[in-house]
Structure formats: structure tokens, C-alpha cells
PDB file of C-alpha atoms and ligand atoms in Angstrom:
ATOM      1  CA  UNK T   1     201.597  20.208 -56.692  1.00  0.00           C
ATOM      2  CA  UNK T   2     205.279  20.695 -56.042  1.00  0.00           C
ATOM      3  CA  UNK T   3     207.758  20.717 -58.365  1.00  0.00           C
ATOM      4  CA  UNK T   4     211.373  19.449 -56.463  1.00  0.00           C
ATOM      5  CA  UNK T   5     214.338  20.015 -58.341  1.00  0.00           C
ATOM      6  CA  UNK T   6     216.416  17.584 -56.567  1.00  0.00           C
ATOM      7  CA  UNK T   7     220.741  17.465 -56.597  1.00  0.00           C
ATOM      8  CA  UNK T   8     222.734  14.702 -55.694  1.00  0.00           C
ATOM      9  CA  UNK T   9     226.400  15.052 -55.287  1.00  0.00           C
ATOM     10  CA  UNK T  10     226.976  11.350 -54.720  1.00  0.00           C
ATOM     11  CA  UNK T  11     225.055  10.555 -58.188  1.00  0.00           C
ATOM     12  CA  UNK T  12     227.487   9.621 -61.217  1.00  0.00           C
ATOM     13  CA  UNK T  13     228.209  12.790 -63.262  1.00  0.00           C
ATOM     14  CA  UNK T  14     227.177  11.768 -67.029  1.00  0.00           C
ATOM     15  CA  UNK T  15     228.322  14.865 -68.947  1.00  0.00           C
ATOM     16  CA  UNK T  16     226.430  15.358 -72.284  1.00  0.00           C
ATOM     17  CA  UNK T  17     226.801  13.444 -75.324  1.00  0.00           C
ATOM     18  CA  UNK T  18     225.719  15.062 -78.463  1.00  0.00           C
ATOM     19  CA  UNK T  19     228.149  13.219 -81.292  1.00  0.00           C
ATOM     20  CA  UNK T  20     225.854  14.039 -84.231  1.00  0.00           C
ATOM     21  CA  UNK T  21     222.938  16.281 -86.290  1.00  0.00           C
ATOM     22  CA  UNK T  22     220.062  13.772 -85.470  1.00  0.00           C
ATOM     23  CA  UNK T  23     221.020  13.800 -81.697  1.00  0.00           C
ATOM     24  CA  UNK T  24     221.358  17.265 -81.160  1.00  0.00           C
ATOM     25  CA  UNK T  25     217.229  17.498 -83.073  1.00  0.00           C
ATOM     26  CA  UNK T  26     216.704  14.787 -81.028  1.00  0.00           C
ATOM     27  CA  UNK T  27     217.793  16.586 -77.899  1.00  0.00           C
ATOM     28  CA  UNK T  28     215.369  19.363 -78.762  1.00  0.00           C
ATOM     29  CA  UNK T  29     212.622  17.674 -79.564  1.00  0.00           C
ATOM     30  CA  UNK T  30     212.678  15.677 -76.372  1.00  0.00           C
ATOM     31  CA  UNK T  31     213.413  18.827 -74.396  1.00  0.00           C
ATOM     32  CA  UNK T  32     210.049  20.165 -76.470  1.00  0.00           C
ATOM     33  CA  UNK T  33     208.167  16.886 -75.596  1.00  0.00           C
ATOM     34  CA  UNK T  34     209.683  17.663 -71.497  1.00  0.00           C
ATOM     35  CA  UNK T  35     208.380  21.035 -71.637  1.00  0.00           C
ATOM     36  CA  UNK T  36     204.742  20.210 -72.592  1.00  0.00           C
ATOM     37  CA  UNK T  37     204.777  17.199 -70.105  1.00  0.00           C
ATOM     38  CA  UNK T  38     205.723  19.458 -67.816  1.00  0.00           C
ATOM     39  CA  UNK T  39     202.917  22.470 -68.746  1.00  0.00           C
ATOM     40  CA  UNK T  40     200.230  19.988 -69.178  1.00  0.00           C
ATOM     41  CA  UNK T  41     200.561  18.471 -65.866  1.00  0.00           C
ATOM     42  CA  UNK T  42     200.311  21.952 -64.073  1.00  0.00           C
ATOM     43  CA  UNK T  43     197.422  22.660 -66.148  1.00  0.00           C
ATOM     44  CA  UNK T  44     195.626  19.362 -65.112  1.00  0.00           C
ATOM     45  CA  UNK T  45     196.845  19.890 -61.525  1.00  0.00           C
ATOM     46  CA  UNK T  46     194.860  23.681 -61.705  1.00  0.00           C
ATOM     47  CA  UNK T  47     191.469  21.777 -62.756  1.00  0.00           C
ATOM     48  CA  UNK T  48     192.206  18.635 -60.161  1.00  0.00           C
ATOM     49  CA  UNK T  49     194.317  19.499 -57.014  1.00  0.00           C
ATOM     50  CA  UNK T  50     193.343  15.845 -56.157  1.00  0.00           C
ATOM     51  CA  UNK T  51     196.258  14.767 -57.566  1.00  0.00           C
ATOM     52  CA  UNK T  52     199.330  15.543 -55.526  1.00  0.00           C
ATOM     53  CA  UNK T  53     202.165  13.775 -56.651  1.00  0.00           C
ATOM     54  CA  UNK T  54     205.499  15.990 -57.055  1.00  0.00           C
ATOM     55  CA  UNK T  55     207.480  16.172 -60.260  1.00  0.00           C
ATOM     56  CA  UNK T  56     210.997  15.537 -59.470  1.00  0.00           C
ATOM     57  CA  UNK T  57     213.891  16.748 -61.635  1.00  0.00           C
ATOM     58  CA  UNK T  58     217.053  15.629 -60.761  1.00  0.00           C
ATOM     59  CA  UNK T  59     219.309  18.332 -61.646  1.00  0.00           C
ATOM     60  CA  UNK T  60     222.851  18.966 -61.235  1.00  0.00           C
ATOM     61  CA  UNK T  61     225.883  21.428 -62.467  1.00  0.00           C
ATOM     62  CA  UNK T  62     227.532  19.523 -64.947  1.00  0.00           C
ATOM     63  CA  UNK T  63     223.950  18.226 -66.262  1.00  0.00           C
ATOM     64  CA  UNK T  64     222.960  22.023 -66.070  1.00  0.00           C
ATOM     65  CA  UNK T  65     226.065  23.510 -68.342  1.00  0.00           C
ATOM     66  CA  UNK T  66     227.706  25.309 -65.114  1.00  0.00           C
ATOM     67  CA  UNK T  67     230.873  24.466 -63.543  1.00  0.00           C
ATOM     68  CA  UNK T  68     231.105  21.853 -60.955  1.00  0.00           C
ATOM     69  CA  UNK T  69     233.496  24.007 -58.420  1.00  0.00           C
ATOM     70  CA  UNK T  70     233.297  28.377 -57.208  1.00  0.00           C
ATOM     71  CA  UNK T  71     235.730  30.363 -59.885  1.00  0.00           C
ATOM     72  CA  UNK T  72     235.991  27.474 -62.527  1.00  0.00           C
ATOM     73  CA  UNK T  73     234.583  28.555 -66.120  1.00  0.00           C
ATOM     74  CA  UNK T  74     233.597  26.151 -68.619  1.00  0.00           C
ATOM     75  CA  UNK T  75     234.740  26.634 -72.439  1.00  0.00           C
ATOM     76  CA  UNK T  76     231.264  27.442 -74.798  1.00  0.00           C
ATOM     77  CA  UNK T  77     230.553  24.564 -76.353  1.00  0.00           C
ATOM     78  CA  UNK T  78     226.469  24.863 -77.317  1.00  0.00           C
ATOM     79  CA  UNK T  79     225.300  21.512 -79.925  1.00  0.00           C
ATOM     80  CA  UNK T  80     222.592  23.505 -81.441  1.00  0.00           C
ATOM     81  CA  UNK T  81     222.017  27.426 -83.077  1.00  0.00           C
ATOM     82  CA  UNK T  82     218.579  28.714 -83.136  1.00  0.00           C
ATOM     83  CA  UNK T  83     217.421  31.825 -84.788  1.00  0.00           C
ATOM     84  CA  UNK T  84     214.088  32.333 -83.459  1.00  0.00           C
ATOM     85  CA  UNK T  85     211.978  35.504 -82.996  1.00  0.00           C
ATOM     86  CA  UNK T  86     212.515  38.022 -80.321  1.00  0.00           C
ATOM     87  CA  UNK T  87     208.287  37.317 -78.967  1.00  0.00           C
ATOM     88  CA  UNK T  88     208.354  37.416 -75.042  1.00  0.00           C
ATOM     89  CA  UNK T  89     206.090  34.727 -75.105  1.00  0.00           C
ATOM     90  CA  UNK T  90     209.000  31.993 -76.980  1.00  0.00           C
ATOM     91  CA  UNK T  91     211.837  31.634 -74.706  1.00  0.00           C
ATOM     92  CA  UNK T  92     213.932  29.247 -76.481  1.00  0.00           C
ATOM     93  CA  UNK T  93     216.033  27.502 -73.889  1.00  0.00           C
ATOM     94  CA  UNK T  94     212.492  26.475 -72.201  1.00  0.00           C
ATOM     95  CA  UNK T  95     210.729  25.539 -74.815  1.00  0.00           C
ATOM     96  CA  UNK T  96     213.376  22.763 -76.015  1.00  0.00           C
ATOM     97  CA  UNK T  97     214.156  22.421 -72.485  1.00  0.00           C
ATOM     98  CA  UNK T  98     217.965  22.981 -72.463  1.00  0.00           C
ATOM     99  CA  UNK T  99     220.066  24.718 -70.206  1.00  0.00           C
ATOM    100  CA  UNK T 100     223.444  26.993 -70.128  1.00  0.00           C
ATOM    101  CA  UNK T 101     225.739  26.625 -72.970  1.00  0.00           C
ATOM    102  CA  UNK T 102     223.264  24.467 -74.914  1.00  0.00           C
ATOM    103  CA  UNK T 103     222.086  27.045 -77.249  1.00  0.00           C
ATOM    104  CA  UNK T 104     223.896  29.721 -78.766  1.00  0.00           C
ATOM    105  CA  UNK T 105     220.395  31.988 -79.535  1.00  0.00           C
ATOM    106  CA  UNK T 106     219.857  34.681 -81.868  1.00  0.00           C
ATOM    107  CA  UNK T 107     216.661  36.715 -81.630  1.00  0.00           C
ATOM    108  CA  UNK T 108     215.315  38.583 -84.480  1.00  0.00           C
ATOM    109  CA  UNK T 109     211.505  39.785 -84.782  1.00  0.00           C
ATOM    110  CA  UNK T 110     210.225  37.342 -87.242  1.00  0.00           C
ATOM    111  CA  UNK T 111     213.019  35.912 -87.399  1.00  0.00           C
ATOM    112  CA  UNK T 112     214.209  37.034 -90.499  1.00  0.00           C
ATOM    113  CA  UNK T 113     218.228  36.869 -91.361  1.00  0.00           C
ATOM    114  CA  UNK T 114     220.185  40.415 -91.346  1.00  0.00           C
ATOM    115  CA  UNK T 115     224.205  41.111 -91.562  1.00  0.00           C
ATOM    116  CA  UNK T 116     224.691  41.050 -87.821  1.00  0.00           C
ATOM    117  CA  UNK T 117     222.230  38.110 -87.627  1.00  0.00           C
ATOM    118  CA  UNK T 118     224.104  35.979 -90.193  1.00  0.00           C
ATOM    119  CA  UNK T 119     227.644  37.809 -88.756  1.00  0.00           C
ATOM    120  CA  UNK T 120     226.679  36.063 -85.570  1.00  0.00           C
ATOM    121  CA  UNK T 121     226.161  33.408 -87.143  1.00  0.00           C
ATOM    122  CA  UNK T 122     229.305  32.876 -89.066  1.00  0.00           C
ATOM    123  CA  UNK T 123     230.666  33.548 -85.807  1.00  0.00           C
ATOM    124  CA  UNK T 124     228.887  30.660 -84.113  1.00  0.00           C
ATOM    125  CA  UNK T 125     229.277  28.282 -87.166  1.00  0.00           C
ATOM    126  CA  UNK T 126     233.599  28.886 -87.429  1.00  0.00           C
ATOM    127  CA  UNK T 127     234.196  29.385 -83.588  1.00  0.00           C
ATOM    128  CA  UNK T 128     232.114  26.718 -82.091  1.00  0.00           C
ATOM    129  CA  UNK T 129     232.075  24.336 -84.572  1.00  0.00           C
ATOM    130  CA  UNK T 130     233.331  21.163 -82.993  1.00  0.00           C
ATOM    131  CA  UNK T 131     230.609  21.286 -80.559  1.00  0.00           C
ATOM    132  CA  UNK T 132     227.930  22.226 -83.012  1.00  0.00           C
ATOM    133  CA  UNK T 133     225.858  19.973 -84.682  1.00  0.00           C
ATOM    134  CA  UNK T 134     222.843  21.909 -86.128  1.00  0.00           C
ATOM    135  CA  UNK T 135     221.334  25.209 -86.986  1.00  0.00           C
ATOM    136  CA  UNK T 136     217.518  25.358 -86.279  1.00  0.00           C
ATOM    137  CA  UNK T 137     215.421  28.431 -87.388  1.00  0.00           C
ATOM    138  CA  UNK T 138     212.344  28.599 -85.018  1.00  0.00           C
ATOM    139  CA  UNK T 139     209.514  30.871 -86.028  1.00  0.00           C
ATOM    140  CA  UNK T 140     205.885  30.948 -83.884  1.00  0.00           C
ATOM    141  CA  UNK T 141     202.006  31.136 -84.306  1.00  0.00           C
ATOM    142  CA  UNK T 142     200.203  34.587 -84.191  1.00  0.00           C
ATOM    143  CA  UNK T 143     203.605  36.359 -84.662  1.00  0.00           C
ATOM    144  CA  UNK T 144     202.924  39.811 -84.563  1.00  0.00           C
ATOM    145  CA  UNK T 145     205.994  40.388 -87.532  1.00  0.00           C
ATOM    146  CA  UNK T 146     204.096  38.026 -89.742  1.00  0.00           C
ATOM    147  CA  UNK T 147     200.540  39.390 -89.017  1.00  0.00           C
ATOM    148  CA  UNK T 148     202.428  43.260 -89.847  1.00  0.00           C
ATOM    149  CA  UNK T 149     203.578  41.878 -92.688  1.00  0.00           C
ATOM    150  CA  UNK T 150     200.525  39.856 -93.779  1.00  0.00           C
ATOM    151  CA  UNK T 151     198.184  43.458 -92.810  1.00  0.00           C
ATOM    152  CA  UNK T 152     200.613  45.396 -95.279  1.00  0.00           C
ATOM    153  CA  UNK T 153     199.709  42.972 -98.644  1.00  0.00           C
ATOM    154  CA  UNK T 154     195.985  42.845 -97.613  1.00  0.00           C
ATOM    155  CA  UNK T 155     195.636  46.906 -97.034  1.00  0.00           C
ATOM    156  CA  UNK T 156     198.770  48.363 -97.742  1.00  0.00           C
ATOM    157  CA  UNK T 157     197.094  51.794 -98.065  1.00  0.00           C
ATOM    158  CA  UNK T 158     196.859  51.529 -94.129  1.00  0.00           C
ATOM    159  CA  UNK T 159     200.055  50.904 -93.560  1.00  0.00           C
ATOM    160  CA  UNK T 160     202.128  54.361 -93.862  1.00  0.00           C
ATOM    161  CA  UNK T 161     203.662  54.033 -90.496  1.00  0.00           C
ATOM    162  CA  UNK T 162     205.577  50.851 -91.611  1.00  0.00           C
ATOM    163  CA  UNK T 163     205.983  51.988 -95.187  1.00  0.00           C
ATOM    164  CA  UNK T 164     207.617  55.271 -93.954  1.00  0.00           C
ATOM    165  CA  UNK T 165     209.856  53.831 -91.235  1.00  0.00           C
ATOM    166  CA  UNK T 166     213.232  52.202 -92.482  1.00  0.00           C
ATOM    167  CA  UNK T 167     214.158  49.919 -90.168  1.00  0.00           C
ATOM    168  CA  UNK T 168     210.343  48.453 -89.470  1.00  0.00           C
ATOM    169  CA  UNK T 169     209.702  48.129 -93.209  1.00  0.00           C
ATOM    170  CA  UNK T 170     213.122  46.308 -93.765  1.00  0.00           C
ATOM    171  CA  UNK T 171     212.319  43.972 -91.173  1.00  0.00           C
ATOM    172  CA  UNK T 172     208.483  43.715 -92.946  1.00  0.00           C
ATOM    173  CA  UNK T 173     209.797  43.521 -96.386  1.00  0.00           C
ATOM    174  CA  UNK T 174     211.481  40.696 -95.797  1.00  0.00           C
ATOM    175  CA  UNK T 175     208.439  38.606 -95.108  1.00  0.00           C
ATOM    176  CA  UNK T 176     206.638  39.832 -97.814  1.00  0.00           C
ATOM    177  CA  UNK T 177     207.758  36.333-100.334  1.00  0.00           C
ATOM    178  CA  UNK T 178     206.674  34.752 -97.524  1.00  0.00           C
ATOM    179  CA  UNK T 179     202.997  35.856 -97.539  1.00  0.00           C
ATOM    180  CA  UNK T 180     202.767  36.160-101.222  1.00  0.00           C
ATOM    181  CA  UNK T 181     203.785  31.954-101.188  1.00  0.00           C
ATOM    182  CA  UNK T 182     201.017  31.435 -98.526  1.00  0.00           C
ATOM    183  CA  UNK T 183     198.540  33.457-100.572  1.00  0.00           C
ATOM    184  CA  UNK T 184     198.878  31.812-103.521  1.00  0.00           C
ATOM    185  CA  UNK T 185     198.690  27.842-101.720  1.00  0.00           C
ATOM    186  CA  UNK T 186     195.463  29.276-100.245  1.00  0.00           C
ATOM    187  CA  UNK T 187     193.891  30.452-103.619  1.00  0.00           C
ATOM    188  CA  UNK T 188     192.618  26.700-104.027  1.00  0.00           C
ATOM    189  CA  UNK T 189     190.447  27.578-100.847  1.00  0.00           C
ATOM    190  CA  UNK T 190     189.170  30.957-102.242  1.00  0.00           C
ATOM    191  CA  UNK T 191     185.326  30.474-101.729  1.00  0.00           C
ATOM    192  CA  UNK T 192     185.541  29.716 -98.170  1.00  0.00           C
ATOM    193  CA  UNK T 193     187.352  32.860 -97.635  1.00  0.00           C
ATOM    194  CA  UNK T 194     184.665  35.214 -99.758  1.00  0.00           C
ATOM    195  CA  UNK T 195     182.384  36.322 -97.309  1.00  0.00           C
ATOM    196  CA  UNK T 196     185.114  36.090 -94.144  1.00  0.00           C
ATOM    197  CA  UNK T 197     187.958  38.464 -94.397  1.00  0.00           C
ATOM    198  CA  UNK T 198     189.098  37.622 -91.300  1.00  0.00           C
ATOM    199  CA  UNK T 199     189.230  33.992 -91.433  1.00  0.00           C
ATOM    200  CA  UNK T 200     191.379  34.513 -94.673  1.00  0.00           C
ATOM    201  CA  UNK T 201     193.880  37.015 -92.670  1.00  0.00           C
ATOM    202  CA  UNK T 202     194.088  34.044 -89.513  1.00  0.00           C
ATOM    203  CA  UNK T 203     194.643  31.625 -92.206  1.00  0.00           C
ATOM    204  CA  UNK T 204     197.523  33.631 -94.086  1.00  0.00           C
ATOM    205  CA  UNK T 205     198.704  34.495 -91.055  1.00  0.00           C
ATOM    206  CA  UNK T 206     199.127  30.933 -89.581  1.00  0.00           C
ATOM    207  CA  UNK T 207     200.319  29.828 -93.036  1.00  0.00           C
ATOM    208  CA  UNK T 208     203.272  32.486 -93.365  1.00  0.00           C
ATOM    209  CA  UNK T 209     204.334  31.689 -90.476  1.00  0.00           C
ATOM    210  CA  UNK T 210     205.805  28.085 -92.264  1.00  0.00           C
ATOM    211  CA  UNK T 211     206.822  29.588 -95.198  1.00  0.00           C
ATOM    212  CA  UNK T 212     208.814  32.578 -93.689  1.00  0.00           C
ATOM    213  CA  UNK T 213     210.823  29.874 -90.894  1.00  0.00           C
ATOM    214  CA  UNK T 214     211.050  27.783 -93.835  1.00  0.00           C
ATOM    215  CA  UNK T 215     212.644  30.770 -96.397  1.00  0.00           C
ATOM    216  CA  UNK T 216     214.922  31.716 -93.715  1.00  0.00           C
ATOM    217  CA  UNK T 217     216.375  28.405 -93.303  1.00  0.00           C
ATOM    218  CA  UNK T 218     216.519  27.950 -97.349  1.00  0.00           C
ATOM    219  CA  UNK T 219     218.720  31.230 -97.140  1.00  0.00           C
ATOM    220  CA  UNK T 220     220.710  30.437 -93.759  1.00  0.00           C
ATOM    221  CA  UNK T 221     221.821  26.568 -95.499  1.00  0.00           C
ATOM    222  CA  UNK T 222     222.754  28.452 -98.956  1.00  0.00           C
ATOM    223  CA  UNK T 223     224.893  31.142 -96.971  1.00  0.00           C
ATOM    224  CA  UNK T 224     226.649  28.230 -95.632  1.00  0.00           C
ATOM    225  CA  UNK T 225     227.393  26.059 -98.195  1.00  0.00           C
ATOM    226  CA  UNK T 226     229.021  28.933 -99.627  1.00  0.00           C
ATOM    227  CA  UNK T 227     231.115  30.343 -97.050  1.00  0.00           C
ATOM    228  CA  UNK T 228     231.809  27.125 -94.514  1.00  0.00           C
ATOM    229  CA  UNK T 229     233.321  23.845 -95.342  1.00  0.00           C
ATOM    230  CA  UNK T 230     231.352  20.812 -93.686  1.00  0.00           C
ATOM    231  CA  UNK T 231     228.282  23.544 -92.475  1.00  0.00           C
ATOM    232  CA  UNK T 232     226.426  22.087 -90.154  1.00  0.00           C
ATOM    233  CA  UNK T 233     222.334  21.299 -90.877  1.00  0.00           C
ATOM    234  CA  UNK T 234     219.710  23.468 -91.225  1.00  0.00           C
ATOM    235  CA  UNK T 235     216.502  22.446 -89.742  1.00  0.00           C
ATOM    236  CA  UNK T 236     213.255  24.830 -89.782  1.00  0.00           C
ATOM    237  CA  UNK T 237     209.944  24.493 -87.322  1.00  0.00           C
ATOM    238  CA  UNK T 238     207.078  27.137 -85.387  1.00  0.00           C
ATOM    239  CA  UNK T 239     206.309  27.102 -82.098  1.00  0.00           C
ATOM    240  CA  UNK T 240     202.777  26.410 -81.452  1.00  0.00           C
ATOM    241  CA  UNK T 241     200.782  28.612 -78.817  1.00  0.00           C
ATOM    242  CA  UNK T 242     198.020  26.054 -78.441  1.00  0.00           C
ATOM    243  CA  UNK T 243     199.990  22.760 -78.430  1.00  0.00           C
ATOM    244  CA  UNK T 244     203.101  24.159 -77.138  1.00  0.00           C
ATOM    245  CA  UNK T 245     204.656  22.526 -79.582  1.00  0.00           C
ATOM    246  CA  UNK T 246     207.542  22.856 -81.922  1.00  0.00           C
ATOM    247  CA  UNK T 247     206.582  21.575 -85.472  1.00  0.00           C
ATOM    248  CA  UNK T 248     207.249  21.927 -88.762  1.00  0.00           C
ATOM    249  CA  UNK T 249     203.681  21.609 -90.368  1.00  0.00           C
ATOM    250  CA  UNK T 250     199.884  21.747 -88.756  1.00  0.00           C
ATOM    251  CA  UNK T 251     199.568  18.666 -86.719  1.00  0.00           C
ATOM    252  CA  UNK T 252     196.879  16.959 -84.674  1.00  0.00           C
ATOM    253  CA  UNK T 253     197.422  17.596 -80.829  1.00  0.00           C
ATOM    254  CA  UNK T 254     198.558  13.901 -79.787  1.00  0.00           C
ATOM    255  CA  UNK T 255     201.375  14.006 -82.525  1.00  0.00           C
ATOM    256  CA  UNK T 256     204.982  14.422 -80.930  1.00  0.00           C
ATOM    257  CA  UNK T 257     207.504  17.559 -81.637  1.00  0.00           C
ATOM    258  CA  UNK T 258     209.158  17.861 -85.056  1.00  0.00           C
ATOM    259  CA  UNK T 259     211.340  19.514 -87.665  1.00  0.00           C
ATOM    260  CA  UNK T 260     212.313  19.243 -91.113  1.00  0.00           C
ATOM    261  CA  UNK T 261     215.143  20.252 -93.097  1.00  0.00           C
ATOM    262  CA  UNK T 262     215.923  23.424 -95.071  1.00  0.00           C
ATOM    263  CA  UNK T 263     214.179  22.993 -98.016  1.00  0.00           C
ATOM    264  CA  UNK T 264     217.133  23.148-100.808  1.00  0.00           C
ATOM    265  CA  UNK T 265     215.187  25.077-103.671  1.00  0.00           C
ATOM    266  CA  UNK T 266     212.577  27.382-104.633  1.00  0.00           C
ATOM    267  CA  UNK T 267     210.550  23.878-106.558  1.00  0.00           C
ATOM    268  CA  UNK T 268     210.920  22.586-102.893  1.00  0.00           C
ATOM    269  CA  UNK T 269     209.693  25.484-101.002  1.00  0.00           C
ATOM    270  CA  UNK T 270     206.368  25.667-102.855  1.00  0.00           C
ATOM    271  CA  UNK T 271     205.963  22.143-102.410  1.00  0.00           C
ATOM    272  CA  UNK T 272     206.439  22.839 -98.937  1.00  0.00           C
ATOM    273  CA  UNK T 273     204.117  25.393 -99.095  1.00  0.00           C
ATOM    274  CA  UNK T 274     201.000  23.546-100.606  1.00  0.00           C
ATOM    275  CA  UNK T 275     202.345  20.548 -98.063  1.00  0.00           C
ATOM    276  CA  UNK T 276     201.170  22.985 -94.949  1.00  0.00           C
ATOM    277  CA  UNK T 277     198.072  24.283 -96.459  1.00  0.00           C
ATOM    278  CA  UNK T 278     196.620  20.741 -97.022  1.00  0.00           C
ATOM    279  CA  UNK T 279     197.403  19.353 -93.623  1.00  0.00           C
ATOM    280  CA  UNK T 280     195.916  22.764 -92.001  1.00  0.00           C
ATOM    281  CA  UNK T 281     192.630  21.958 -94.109  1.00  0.00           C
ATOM    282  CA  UNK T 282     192.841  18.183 -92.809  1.00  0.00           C
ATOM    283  CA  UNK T 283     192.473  19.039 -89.972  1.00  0.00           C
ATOM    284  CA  UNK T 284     189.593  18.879 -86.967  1.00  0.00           C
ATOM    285  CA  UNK T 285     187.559  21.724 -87.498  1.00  0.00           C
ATOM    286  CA  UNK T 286     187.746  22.602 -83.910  1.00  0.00           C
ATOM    287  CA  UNK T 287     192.097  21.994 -84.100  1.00  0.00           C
ATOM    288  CA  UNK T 288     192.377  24.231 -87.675  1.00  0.00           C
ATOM    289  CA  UNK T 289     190.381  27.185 -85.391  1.00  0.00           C
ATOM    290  CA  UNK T 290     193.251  27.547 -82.744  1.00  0.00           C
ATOM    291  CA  UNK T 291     194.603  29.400 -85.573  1.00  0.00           C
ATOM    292  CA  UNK T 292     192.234  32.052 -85.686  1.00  0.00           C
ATOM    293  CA  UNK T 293     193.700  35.407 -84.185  1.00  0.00           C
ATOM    294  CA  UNK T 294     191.528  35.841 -81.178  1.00  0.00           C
ATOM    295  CA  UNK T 295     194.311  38.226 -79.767  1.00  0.00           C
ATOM    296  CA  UNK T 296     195.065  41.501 -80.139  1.00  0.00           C
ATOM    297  CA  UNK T 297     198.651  41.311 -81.518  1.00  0.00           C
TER     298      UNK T 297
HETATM  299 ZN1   ZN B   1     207.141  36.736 -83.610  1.00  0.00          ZN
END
């Protein structure tokens, strides 16, 4: 299968347009929707070389966020921030599909919020702001922050390392509301859990991953409000190993990309909370197991 990225320096230049919060998450979750095409038909192409028709991408420098001429620099000017965590295996620019000076991009494990995180922020938010039109906090399945986190309230007698190292506990600590929220919207599904310890853990796991993108972005449109006049949006989602997809609750595999908005109080949040448990229970059997941790993290 080949892949041509193809430039044409006849073709009208059509610099981007993003004039407002719903078409900056609408840029995203397009990009999202671009990216899975994109993975999917690789993957088909591996199990049926049959098919050889190439994917073209027309690409060029303007369209890319680069400047159109040698020594010229273009001013920053990114529509979207995303805190997201620092896993090798989530590189945000290719999961929404976006390119230079689209995303200004912190990276936090688990991303959780700290005073250089939000001082970056404030930075983005004051500096940038005519350009930026939403704040998007990105967490992911199986992250290996959440699972520490999640392994520390199940056995925390196990846990010394974390418990006696500062800056790993701060960062674990801080997801510990998190997995205490998920715990208590699973308690409704107790006697499945009784004989399988493990299931539970995969399913607190999976669940905490919500809550904690969805705390963080609670927190992030609070620090705001306070501190910037006319802040821009907060919108939360995970990224999903097995669909590839960026969503904000557990979704059947044909349903497209999404993300919600910050919840805006603690009432909300648990709402939010019970929200992802029932749609992970109603579920396929065989789609609620992708959430089993089957790696070693
Ligand atoms: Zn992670």
C-alpha cells in the first residue's frame, strides 16, 4: 500500500479557519476520525495486500503550520491546548491529526495539573489567546499513573516505594479522588467482582481513567474563571488503545470521536461518574473486555 503525501504549488493556499470553540473540537475530532481511517486501512491492507490503492494526502506548508518561503517564521498561533499524559504510546498531534503550531501541548504523567503545568498554562491562555479557542484535557486507557494509583488504594501496604518517594507520590496522590469516585460508582456491581480481583482492578482502572481527565478539567475551567476574563472552554476525553479513539465515555466501536465539557461541580462529576460506569456495563461483553489489563504496565 503506499501512502503519497502529495504538494502542489499551483493549488490555492486556504490557510486555516478556526473562528470558534465548536470548530476548533471539531477540528480534533475529525483529525481523530483521520487518524483511525488512516490506521484501520493499514491494518486491513496487512491481512489483504489485494487491495492496492494509495492513500493520497495532499499536503502543503501553509496547510502544514510552516512558512511558505527559506528564513520566514510564522507568529504561534495554536486553536487548541491539550494537557494530556506524557505515555509514549499517545502522541497528541497524531492522534487528532494536526500539525505545527496547532497545539500548544503539555505533558504530564496522568495528566494531573501542577504549578508549572497550570503556569504554562496561564501562559498559553494570556499570550495566545486570540488564536485559542479551547483547552482539552486528554487522559488514556491502561495508563500506567492511574493503574499506580489505583494499586496503592487496593494494597497500599505494597506500595512503600511510591509512599516514600516525594515527587512519585505527589503525582499518585493526586489521582487518588479519582479512584475513590470510580470505586464507589462500581460498588453497585460488587458481586461480579467477589471472586475476580483482577477484573475489579481492570475495571477501576478503565473507570479512573474518566474520572481523573474529567477532575482535571473541573479544576483547569475553575482556575480560569478565576484568573482570565473570557477563558476559553474546557473540554475533557481518553484516548482509547483498542478503538484508537478519543472519547469521553465507553462507546461501541462504530461510534465517532467525542468530548464533553468540564463538568462545573462536584453534583456533576459524580453524575458523570455513574454516567461511565453504566455505559461500560452496556456494553458487548466482548467490547467491555478490551478493558481488561492484559499488559504489563
Ligand atoms: Zn498515562
Amino acid at each position: 500500500m503506499d501512502l503519497i503525501y502529495r504538494y502542489d504549488p499551483f493549488a490555492p493556499i486556504s490557510p486555516r479557519q478556526i473562528p470558534t470553540a465548536e470548530a476548533a473540537v471539531d477540528n480534533l475530532l475529525e483529525g481523530n476520525a483521520r487518524f483511525i481511517e488512516l490506521v484501520r486501512r493499514m491494518q486491513r491492507h496487512t491481512l489483504d495486500q489485494t487491495n492496492q490503492e494509495p492513500i493520497i494526502v495532499p499536503i502543503s506548508p501553509i496547510a502544514m503550520g510552516l512558512p511558505l518561503y527559506e528564513g520566514a517564521v510564522l507568529t504561534q498561533a495554536p486553536f487548541a491546548v491539550v494537557l494530556g499524559c506524557s505515555d509514549a504510546r499517545v502522541p497528541t498531534e497524531q492522534i487528532f491529526d494536526q500539525s505545527f503550531n496547532d497545539l500548544f501541548v503539555l505533558r504530564i504523567a496522568g495528566n494531573v495539573l501542577g504549578s508549572e503545568c497550570l503556569g504554562s498554562l496561564h501562559y498559553a491562555v494570556k499570550a495566545l489567546g486570540e488564536s485559542l479557542k479551547v483547552v482539552v484535557v486528554l487522559g488514556h486507557s491502561k495508563c500506567g499513573a492511574v493503574t499506580a494509583a489505583v494499586d496503592t488504594y487496593l494494597s497500599p501496604e505494597g506500595y512503600a516505594d511510591i509512599a516514600y518517594t516525594f515527587p512519585l507520590r505527589s503525582l499518585v496522590d493526586q489521582i487518588q479522588i479519582a479512584v475513590r469516585g470510580a470505586s464507589r460508582s462500581l460498588e453497585q456491581y460488587a458481586p461480579i467482582f467477589q471472586h475476580n480481583p483482577d477484573l475489579h482492578r481492570s475495571f477501576l482502572v478503565a473507570v479512573t481513567a474518566y474520572i481523573n481527565s474529567s477532575i482535571t478539567a473541573l479544576e483547569l475551567q475553575r482556575e480560569l474563571k478565576l484568573r482570565v476574563k473570557n477563558p476559553p472552554q474546557v473540554k475533557f476525553g481518553i484516548y482509547d488503545f483498542d478503538s484508537l479513539r478519543v472519547q469521553a465515555l465507553p462507546l461501541e466501536s462504530s461510534a465517532p470521536p467525542q468530548l464533553r465539557d468540564a463538568p462545573s461541580s462536584p453534583e456533576d462529576l459524580c453524575q458523570y461518574s455513574n454516567e461511565v460506569v453504566e455505559a461500560l456495563f452496556n456494553l458487548p461483553d466482548e467490547e467491555r473486555d478490551s478493558c481488561r489489563l492484559t499488559i504489563k504496565l
